[in-house]
PDB file of C-alpha atoms and ligand atoms in Angstrom:
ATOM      1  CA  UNK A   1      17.292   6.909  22.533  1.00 81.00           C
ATOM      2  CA  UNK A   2      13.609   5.487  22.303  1.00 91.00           C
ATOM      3  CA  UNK A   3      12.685   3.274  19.374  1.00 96.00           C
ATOM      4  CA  UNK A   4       8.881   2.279  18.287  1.00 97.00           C
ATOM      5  CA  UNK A   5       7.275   1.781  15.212  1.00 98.00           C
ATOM      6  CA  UNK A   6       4.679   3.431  13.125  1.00 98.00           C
ATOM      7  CA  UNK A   7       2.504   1.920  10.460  1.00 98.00           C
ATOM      8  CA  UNK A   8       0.512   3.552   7.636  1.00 98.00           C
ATOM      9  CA  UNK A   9      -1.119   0.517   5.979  1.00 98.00           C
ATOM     10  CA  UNK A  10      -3.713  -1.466   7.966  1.00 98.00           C
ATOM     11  CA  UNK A  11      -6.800  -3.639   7.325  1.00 98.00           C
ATOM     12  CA  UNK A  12      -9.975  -4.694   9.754  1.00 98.00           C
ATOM     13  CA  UNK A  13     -13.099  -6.452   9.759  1.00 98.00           C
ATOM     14  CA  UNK A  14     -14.763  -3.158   8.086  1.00 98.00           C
ATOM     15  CA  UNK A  15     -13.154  -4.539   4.690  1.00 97.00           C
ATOM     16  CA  UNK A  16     -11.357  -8.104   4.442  1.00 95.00           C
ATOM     17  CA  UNK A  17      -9.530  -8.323   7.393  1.00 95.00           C
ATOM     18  CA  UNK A  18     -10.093 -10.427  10.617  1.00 93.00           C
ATOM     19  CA  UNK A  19     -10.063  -7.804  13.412  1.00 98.00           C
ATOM     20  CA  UNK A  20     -11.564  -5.536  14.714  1.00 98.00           C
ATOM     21  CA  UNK A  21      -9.937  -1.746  14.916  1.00 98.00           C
ATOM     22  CA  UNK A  22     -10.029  -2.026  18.310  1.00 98.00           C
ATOM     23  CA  UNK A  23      -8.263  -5.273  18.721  1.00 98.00           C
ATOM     24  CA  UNK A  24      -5.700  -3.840  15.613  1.00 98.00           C
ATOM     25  CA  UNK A  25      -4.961  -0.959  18.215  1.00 98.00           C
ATOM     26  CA  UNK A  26      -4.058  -3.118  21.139  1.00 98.00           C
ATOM     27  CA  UNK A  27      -1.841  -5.273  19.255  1.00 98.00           C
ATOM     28  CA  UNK A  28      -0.268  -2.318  17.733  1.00 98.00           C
ATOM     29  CA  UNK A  29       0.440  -1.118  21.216  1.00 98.00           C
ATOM     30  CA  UNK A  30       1.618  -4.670  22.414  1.00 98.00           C
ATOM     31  CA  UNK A  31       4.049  -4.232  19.344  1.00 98.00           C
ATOM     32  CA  UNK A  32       5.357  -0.987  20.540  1.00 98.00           C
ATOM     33  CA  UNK A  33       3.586   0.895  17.758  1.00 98.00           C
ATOM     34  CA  UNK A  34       3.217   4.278  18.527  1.00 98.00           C
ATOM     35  CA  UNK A  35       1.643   5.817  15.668  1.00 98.00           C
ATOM     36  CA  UNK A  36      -0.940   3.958  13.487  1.00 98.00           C
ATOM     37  CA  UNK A  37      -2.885   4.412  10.480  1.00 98.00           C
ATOM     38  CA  UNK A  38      -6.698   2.527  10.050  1.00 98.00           C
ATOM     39  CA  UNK A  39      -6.583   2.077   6.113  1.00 98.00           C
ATOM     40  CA  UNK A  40      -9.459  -0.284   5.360  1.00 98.00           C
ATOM     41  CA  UNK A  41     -10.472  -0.881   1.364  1.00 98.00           C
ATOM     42  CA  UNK A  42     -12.483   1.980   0.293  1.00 98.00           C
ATOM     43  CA  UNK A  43     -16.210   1.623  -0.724  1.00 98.00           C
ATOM     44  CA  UNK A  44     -15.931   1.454  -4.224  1.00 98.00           C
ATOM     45  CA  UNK A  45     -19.046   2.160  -6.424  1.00 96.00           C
ATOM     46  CA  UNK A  46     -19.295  -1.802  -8.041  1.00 95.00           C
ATOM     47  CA  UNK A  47     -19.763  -4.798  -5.629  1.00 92.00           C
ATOM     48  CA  UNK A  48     -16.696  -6.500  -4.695  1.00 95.00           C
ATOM     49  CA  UNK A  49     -16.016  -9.061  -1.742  1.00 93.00           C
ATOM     50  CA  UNK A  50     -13.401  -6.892   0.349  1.00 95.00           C
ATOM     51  CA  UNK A  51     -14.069  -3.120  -0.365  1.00 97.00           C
ATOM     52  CA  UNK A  52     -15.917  -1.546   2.737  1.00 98.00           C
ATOM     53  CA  UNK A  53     -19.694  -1.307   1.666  1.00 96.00           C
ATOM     54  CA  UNK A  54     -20.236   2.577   1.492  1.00 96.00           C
ATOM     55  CA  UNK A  55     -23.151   2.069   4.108  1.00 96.00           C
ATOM     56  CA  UNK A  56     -20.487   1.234   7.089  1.00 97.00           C
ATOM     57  CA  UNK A  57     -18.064   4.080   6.024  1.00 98.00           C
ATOM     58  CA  UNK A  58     -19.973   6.138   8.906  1.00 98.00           C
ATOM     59  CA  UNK A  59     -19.661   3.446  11.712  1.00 98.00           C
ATOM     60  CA  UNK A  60     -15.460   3.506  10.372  1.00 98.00           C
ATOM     61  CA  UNK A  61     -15.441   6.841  10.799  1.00 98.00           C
ATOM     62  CA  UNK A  62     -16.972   7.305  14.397  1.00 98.00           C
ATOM     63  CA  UNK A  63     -15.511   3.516  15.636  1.00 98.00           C
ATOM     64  CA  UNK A  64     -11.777   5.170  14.889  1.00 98.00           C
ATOM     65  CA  UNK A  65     -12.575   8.557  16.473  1.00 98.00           C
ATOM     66  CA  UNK A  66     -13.779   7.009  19.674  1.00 98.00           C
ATOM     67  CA  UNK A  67     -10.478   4.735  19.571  1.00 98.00           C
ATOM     68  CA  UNK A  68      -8.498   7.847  19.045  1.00 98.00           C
ATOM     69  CA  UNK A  69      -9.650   9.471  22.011  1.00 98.00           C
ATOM     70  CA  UNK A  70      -9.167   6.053  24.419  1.00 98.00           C
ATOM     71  CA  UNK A  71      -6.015   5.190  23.203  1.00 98.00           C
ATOM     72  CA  UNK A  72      -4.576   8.720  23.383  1.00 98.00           C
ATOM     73  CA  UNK A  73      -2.146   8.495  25.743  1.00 98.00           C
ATOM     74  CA  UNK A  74      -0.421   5.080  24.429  1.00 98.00           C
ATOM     75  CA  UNK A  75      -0.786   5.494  20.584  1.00 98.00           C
ATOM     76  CA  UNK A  76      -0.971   8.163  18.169  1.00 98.00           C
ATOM     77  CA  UNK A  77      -4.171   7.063  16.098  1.00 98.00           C
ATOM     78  CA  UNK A  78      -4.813   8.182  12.525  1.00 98.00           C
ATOM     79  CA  UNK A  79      -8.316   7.378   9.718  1.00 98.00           C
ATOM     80  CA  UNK A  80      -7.280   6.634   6.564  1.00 98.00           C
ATOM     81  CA  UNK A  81      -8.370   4.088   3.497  1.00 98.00           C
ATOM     82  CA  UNK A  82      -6.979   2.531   1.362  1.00 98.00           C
ATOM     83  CA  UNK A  83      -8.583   4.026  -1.645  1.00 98.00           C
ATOM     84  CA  UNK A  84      -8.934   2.552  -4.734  1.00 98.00           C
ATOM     85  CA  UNK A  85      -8.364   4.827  -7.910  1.00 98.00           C
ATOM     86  CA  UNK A  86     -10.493   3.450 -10.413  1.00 97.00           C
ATOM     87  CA  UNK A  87     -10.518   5.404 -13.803  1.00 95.00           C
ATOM     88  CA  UNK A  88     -13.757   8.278 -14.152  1.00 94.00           C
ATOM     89  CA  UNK A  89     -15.011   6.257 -11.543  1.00 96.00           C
ATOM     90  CA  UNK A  90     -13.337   6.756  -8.183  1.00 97.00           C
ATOM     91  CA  UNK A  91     -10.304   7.993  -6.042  1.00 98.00           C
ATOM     92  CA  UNK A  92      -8.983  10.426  -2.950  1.00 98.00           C
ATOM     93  CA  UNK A  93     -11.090  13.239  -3.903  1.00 97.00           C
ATOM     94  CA  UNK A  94     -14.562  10.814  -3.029  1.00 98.00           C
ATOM     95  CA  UNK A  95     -12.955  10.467   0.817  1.00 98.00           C
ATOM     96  CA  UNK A  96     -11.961  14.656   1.719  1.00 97.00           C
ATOM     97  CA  UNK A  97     -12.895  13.853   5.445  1.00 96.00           C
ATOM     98  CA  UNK A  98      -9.781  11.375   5.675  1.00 98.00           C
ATOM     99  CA  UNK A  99      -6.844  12.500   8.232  1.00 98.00           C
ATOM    100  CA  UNK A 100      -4.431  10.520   5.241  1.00 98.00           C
ATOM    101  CA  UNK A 101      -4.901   7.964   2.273  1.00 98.00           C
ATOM    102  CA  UNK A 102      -2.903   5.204   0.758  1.00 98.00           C
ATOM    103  CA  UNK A 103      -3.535   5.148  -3.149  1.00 98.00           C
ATOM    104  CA  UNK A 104      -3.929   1.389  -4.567  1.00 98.00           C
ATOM    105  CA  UNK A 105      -4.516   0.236  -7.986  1.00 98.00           C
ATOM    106  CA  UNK A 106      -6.155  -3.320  -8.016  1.00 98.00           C
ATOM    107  CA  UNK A 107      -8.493  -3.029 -10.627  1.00 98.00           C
ATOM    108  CA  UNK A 108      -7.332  -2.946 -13.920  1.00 97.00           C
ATOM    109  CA  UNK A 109      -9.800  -2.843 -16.775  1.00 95.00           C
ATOM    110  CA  UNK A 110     -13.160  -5.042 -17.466  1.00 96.00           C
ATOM    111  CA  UNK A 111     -14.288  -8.380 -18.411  1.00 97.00           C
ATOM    112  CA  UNK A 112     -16.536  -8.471 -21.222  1.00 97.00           C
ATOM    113  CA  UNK A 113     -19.133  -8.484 -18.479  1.00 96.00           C
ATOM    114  CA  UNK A 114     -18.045  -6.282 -16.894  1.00 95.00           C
ATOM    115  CA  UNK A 115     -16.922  -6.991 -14.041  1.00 96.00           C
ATOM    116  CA  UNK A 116     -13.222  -5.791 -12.946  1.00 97.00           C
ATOM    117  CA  UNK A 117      -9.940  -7.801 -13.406  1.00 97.00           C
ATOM    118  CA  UNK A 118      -8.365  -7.294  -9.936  1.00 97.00           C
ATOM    119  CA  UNK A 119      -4.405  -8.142 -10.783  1.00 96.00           C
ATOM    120  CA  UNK A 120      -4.220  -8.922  -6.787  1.00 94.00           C
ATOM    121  CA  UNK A 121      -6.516 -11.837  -6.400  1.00 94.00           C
ATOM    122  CA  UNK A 122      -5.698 -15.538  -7.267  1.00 95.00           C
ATOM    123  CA  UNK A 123      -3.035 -16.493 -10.109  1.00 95.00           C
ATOM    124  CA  UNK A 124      -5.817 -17.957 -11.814  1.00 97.00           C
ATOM    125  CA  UNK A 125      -7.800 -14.832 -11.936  1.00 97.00           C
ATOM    126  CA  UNK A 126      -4.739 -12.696 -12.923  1.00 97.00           C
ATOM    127  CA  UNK A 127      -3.980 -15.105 -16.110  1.00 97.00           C
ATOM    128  CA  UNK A 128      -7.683 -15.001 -16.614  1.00 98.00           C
ATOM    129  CA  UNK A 129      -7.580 -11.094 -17.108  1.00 98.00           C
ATOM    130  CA  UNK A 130      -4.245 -10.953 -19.019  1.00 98.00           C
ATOM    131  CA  UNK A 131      -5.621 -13.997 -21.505  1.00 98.00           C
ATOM    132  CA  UNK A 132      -8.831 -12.737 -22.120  1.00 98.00           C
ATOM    133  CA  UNK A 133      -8.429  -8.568 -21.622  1.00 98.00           C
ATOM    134  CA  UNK A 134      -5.044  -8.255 -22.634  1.00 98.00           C
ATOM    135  CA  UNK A 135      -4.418 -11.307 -25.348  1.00 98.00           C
ATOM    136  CA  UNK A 136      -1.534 -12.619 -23.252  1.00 97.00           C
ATOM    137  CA  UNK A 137       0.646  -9.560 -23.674  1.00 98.00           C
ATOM    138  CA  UNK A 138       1.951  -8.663 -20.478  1.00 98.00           C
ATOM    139  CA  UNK A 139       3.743  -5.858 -21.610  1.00 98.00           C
ATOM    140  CA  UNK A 140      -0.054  -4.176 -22.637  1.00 98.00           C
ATOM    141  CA  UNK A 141      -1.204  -5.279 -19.480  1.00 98.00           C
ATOM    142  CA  UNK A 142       1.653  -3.644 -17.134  1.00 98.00           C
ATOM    143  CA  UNK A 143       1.524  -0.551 -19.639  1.00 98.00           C
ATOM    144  CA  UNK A 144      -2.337  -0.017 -18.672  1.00 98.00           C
ATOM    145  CA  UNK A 145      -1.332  -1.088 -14.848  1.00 98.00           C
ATOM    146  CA  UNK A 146       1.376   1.656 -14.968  1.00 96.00           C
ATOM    147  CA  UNK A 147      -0.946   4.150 -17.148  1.00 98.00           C
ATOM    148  CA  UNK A 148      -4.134   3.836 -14.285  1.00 98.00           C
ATOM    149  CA  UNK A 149      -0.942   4.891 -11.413  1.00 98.00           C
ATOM    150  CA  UNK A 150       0.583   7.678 -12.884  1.00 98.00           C
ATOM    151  CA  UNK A 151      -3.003   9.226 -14.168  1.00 98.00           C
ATOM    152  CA  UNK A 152      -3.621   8.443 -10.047  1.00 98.00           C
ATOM    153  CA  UNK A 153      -0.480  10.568  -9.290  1.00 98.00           C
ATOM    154  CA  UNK A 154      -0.983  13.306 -11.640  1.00 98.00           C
ATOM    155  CA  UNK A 155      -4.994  13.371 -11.431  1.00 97.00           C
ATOM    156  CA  UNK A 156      -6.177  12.277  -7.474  1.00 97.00           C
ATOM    157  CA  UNK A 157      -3.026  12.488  -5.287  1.00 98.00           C
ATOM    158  CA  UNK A 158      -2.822  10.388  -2.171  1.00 98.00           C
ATOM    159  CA  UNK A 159      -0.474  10.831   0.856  1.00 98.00           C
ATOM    160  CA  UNK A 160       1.267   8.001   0.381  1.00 98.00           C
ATOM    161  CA  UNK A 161       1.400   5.384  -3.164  1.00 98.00           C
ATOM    162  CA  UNK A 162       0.398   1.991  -2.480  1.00 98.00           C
ATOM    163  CA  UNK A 163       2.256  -1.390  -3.117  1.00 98.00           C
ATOM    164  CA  UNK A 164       3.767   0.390  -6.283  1.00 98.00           C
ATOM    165  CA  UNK A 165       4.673  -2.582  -7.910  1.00 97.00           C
ATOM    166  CA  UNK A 166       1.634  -5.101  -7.351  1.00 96.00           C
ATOM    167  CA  UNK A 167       1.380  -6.196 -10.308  1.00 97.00           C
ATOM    168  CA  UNK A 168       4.406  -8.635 -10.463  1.00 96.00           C
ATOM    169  CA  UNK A 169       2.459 -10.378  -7.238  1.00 94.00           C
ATOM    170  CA  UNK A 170       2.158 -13.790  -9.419  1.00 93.00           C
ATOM    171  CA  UNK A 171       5.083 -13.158 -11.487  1.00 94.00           C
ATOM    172  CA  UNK A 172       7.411 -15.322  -9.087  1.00 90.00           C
ATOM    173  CA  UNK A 173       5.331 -18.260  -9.747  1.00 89.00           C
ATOM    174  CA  UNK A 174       3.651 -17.328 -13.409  1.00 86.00           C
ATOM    175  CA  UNK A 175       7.117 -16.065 -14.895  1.00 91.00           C
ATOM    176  CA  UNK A 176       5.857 -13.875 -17.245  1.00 96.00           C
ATOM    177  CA  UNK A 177       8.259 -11.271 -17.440  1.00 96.00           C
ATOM    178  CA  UNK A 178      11.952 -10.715 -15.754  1.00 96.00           C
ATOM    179  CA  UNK A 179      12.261  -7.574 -14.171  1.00 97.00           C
ATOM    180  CA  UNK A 180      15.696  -7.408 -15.810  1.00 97.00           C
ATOM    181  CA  UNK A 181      14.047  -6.711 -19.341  1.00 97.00           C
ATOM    182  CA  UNK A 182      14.724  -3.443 -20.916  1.00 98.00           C
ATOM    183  CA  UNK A 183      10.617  -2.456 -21.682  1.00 98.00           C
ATOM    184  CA  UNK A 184      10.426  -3.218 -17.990  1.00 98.00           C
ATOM    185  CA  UNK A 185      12.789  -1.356 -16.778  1.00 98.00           C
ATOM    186  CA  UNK A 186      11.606   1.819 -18.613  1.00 98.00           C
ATOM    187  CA  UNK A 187       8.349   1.975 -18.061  1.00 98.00           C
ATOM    188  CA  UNK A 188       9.148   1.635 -14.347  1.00 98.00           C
ATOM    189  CA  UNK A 189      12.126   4.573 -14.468  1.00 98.00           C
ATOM    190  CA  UNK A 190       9.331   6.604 -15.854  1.00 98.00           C
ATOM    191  CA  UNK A 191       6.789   5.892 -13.374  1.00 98.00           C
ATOM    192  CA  UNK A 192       9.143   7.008 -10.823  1.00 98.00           C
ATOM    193  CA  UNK A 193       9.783  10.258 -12.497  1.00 98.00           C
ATOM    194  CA  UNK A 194       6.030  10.841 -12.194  1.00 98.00           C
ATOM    195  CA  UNK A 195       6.287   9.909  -8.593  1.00 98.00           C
ATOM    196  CA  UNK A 196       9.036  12.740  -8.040  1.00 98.00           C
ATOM    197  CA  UNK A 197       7.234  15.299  -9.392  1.00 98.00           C
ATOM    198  CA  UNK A 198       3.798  14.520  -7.908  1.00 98.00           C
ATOM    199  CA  UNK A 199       5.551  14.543  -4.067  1.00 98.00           C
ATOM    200  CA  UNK A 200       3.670  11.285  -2.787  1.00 98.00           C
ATOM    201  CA  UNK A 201       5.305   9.390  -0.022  1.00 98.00           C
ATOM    202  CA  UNK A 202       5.646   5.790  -1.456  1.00 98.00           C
ATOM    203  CA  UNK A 203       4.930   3.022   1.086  1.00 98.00           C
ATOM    204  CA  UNK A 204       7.579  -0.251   1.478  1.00 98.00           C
ATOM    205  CA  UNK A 205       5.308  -2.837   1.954  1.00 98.00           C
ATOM    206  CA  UNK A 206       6.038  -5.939   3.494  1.00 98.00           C
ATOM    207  CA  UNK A 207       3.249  -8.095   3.129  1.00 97.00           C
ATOM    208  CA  UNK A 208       5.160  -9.015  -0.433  1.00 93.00           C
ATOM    209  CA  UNK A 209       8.084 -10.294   2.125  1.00 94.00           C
ATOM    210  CA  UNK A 210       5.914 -12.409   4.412  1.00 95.00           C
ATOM    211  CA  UNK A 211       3.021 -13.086   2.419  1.00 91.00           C
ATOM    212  CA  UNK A 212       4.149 -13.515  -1.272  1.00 76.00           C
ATOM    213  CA  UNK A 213       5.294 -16.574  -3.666  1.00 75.00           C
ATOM    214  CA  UNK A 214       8.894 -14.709  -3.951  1.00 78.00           C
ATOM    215  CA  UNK A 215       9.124 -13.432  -1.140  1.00 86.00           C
ATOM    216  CA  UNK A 216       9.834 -10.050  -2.285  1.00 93.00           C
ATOM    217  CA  UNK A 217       8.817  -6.301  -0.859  1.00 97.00           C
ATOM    218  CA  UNK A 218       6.677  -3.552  -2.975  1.00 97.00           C
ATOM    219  CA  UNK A 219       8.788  -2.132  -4.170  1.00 98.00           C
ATOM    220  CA  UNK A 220      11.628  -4.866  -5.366  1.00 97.00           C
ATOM    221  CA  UNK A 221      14.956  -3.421  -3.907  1.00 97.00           C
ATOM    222  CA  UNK A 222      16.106  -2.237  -6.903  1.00 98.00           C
ATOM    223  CA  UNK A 223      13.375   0.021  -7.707  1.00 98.00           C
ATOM    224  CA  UNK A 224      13.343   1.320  -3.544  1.00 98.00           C
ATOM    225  CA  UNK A 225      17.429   2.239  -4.395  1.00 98.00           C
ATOM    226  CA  UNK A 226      16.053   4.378  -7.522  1.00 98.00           C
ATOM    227  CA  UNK A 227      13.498   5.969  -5.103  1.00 98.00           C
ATOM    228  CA  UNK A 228      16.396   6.441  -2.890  1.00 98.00           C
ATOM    229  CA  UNK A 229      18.455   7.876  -5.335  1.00 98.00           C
ATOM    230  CA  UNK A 230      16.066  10.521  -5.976  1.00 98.00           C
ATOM    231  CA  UNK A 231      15.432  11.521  -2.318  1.00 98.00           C
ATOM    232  CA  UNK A 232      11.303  10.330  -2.876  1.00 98.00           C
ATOM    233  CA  UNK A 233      10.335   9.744   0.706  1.00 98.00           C
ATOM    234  CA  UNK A 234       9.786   6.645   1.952  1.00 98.00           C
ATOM    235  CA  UNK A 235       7.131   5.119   4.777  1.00 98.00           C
ATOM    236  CA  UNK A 236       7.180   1.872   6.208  1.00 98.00           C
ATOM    237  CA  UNK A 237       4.515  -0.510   5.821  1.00 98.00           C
ATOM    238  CA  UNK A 238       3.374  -4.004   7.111  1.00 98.00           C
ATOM    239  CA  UNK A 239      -0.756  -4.036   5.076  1.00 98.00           C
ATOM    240  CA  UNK A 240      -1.300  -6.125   7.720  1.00 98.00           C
ATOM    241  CA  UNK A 241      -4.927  -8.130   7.446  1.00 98.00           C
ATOM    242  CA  UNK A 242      -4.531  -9.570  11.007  1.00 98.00           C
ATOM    243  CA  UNK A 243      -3.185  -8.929  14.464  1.00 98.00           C
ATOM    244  CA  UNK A 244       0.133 -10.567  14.415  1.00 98.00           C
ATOM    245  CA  UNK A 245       0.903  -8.785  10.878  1.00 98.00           C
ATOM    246  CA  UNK A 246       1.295  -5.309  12.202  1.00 98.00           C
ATOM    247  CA  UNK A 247       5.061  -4.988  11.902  1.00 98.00           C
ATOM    248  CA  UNK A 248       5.585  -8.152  10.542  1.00 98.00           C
ATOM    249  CA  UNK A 249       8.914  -8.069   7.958  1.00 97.00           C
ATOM    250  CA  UNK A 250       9.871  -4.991   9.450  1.00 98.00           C
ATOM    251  CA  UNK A 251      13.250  -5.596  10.885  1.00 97.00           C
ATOM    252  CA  UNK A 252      13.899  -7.264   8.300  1.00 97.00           C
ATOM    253  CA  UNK A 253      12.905  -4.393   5.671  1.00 98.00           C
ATOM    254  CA  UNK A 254      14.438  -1.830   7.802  1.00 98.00           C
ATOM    255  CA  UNK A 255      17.978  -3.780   7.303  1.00 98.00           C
ATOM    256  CA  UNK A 256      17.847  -3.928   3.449  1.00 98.00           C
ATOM    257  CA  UNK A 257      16.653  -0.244   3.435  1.00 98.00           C
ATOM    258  CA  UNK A 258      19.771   0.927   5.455  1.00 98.00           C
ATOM    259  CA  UNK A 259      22.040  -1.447   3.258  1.00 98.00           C
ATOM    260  CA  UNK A 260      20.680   0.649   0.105  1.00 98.00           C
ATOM    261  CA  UNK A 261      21.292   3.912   1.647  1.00 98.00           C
ATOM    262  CA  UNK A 262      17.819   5.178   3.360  1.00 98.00           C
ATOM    263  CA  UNK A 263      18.735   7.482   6.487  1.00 98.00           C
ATOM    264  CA  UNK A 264      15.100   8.218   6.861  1.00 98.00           C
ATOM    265  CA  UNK A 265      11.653   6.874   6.906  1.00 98.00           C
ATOM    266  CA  UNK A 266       8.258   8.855   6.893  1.00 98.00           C
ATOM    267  CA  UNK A 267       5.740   8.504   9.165  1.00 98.00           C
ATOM    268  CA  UNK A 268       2.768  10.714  10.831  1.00 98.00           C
ATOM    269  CA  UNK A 269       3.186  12.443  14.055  1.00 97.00           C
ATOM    270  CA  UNK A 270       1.514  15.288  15.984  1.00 97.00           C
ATOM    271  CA  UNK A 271      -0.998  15.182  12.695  1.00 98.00           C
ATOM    272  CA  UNK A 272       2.228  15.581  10.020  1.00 98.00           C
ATOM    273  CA  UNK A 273       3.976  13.495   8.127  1.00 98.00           C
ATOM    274  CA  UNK A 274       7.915  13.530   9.385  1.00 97.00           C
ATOM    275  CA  UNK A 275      10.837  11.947   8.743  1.00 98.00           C
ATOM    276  CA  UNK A 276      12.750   9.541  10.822  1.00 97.00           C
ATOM    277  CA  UNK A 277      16.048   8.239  11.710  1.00 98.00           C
ATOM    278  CA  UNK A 278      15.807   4.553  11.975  1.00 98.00           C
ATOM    279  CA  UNK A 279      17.589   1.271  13.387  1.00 96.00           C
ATOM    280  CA  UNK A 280      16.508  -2.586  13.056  1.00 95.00           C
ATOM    281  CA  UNK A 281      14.309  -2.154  16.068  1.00 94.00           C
ATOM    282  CA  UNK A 282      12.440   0.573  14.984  1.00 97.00           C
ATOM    283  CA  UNK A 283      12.262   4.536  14.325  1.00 97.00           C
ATOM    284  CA  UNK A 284      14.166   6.926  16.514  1.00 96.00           C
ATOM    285  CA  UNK A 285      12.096   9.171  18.806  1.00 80.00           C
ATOM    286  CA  UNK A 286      14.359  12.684  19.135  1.00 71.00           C
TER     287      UNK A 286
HETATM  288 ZN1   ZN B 301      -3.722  -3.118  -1.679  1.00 56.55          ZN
HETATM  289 ZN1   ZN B 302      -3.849  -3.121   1.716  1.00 56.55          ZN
END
């Protein structure tokens, strides 16, 4: 029985990671990666400092294709974006020529200049936003957070939903909410019914676990054993920035996972996504 790992979620120097795809693919092979998804920040049509300027999407494009062919007999190699949905402004259907997509909400409404309250940057910036958009409600502010994913779902599906539960990034530290409260807990059981219906492969993400303040995945455990509960399939993910991120947390994710019950885990292969038996080490190659 063989064991490698795939990975679905993946940044460069083309948006605001370190980089480049080419070094990202030999670390991915030192890692015993054998099947690996380029998903850089999509151009987005408002200037931002770690979206891929629309003007290098070509350069992506071609720099991953020639990759694809070099690398073909050590990794499976698969162009992708992360793609931002942004209400009536952007989404999937801007990238058709993608071989997959990972569907991210960071923005979350305006300013009053208009410039866009991304709930991922510093905890400063996200109590900025939920002061000044939101009045300090964070129940108002998750609500909009969870209406922008499921109109994402149900308007501009993507392969696979990213970091589902982003929002609660400075919540470890900032203590706004408990995840334990009952509006919490709803809106979140119905976001997952969305998720059902719409079939999208939700991503565990592990940057949460080696990255954030609580040290936490997207999704928290409990929500992954309602996903689990409801047979939604699941794909592995490290959103690593840098070289030495690519599978980072991964053991460690794969253990909890078993522990709540996951058999499986999704990944691409031979141009589909499949599912996978999986151990600590890795997924199992029939
Ligand atoms: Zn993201
Ligand atoms: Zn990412």
């Amino acid at each position: 029985m063989q064991t490698f790992w795939t990975n679905f979620h993946s940044h460069s120097h083309f948006c605001d990671g370190k980089p480049s795809l080419e070094e990202m693919v030999q670390a991915a092979i030192d890692q015993n990666v054998k099947s690996y998804g380029f998903s850089s920040h999509s151009p987005v049509p408002f200037s931002t400092t770690w979206n891929m300027p629309m003007d290098r999407l070509n350069e992506y494009m071609n720099e991953a294709k020639r990759l694809k062919e070099k690398y073909q007999d050590q990794i499976q190699l698969y162009t992708g974006l992360e793609v931002d949905f942004v209400s009536g402004k952007c989404g999937v259907h801007n990238f058709p020529q993608l071989d997959f997509s990972v569907g991210s909400i960071h923005f979350v409404d305006t300013f009053e200049d208009g410039t866009y309250w991304e709930i991922d940057n510093t905890k400063t910036i996200f109590d900025r936003g939920l002061q000044e958009i939101f009045g300090g409600n964070i129940q108002r502010a998750f609500k909009r957070y969870y209406d922008l994913s499921i109109e994402m779902l149900e308007e501009d599906t993507p392969d696979v939903l990213g970091h589902m539960d982003k929002f609660k990034m400075h919540n470890s530290t900032g203590n706004w909410f408990s995840e334990e409260e009952e509006w919490y807990k709803k809106m979140v059981m119905e976001y997952i019914e969305v998720i059902k219906e719409s079939g999208v492969i939700v991503e565990v993400n592990t940057r949460g676990l080696y990255k954030g303040f609580s040290k936490d995945l997207y999704p928290s455990p409990w929500i992954i054993k309602e996903l689990i509960d409801r047979k939604i399939p699941i794909s592995l993910n490290s959103d690593s920035h840098t070289t030495f991120e690519i599978t980072k947390g991964f053991d460690e994710a794969a253990e909890l996972l078993s522990s709540l019950g996951l058999r499986e885990v999704y990944g691409l292969w031979d141009g589909e996504w499949q599912p996978f038996g999986f151990e600590k080490q890795g997924v199992i190659l029939r």
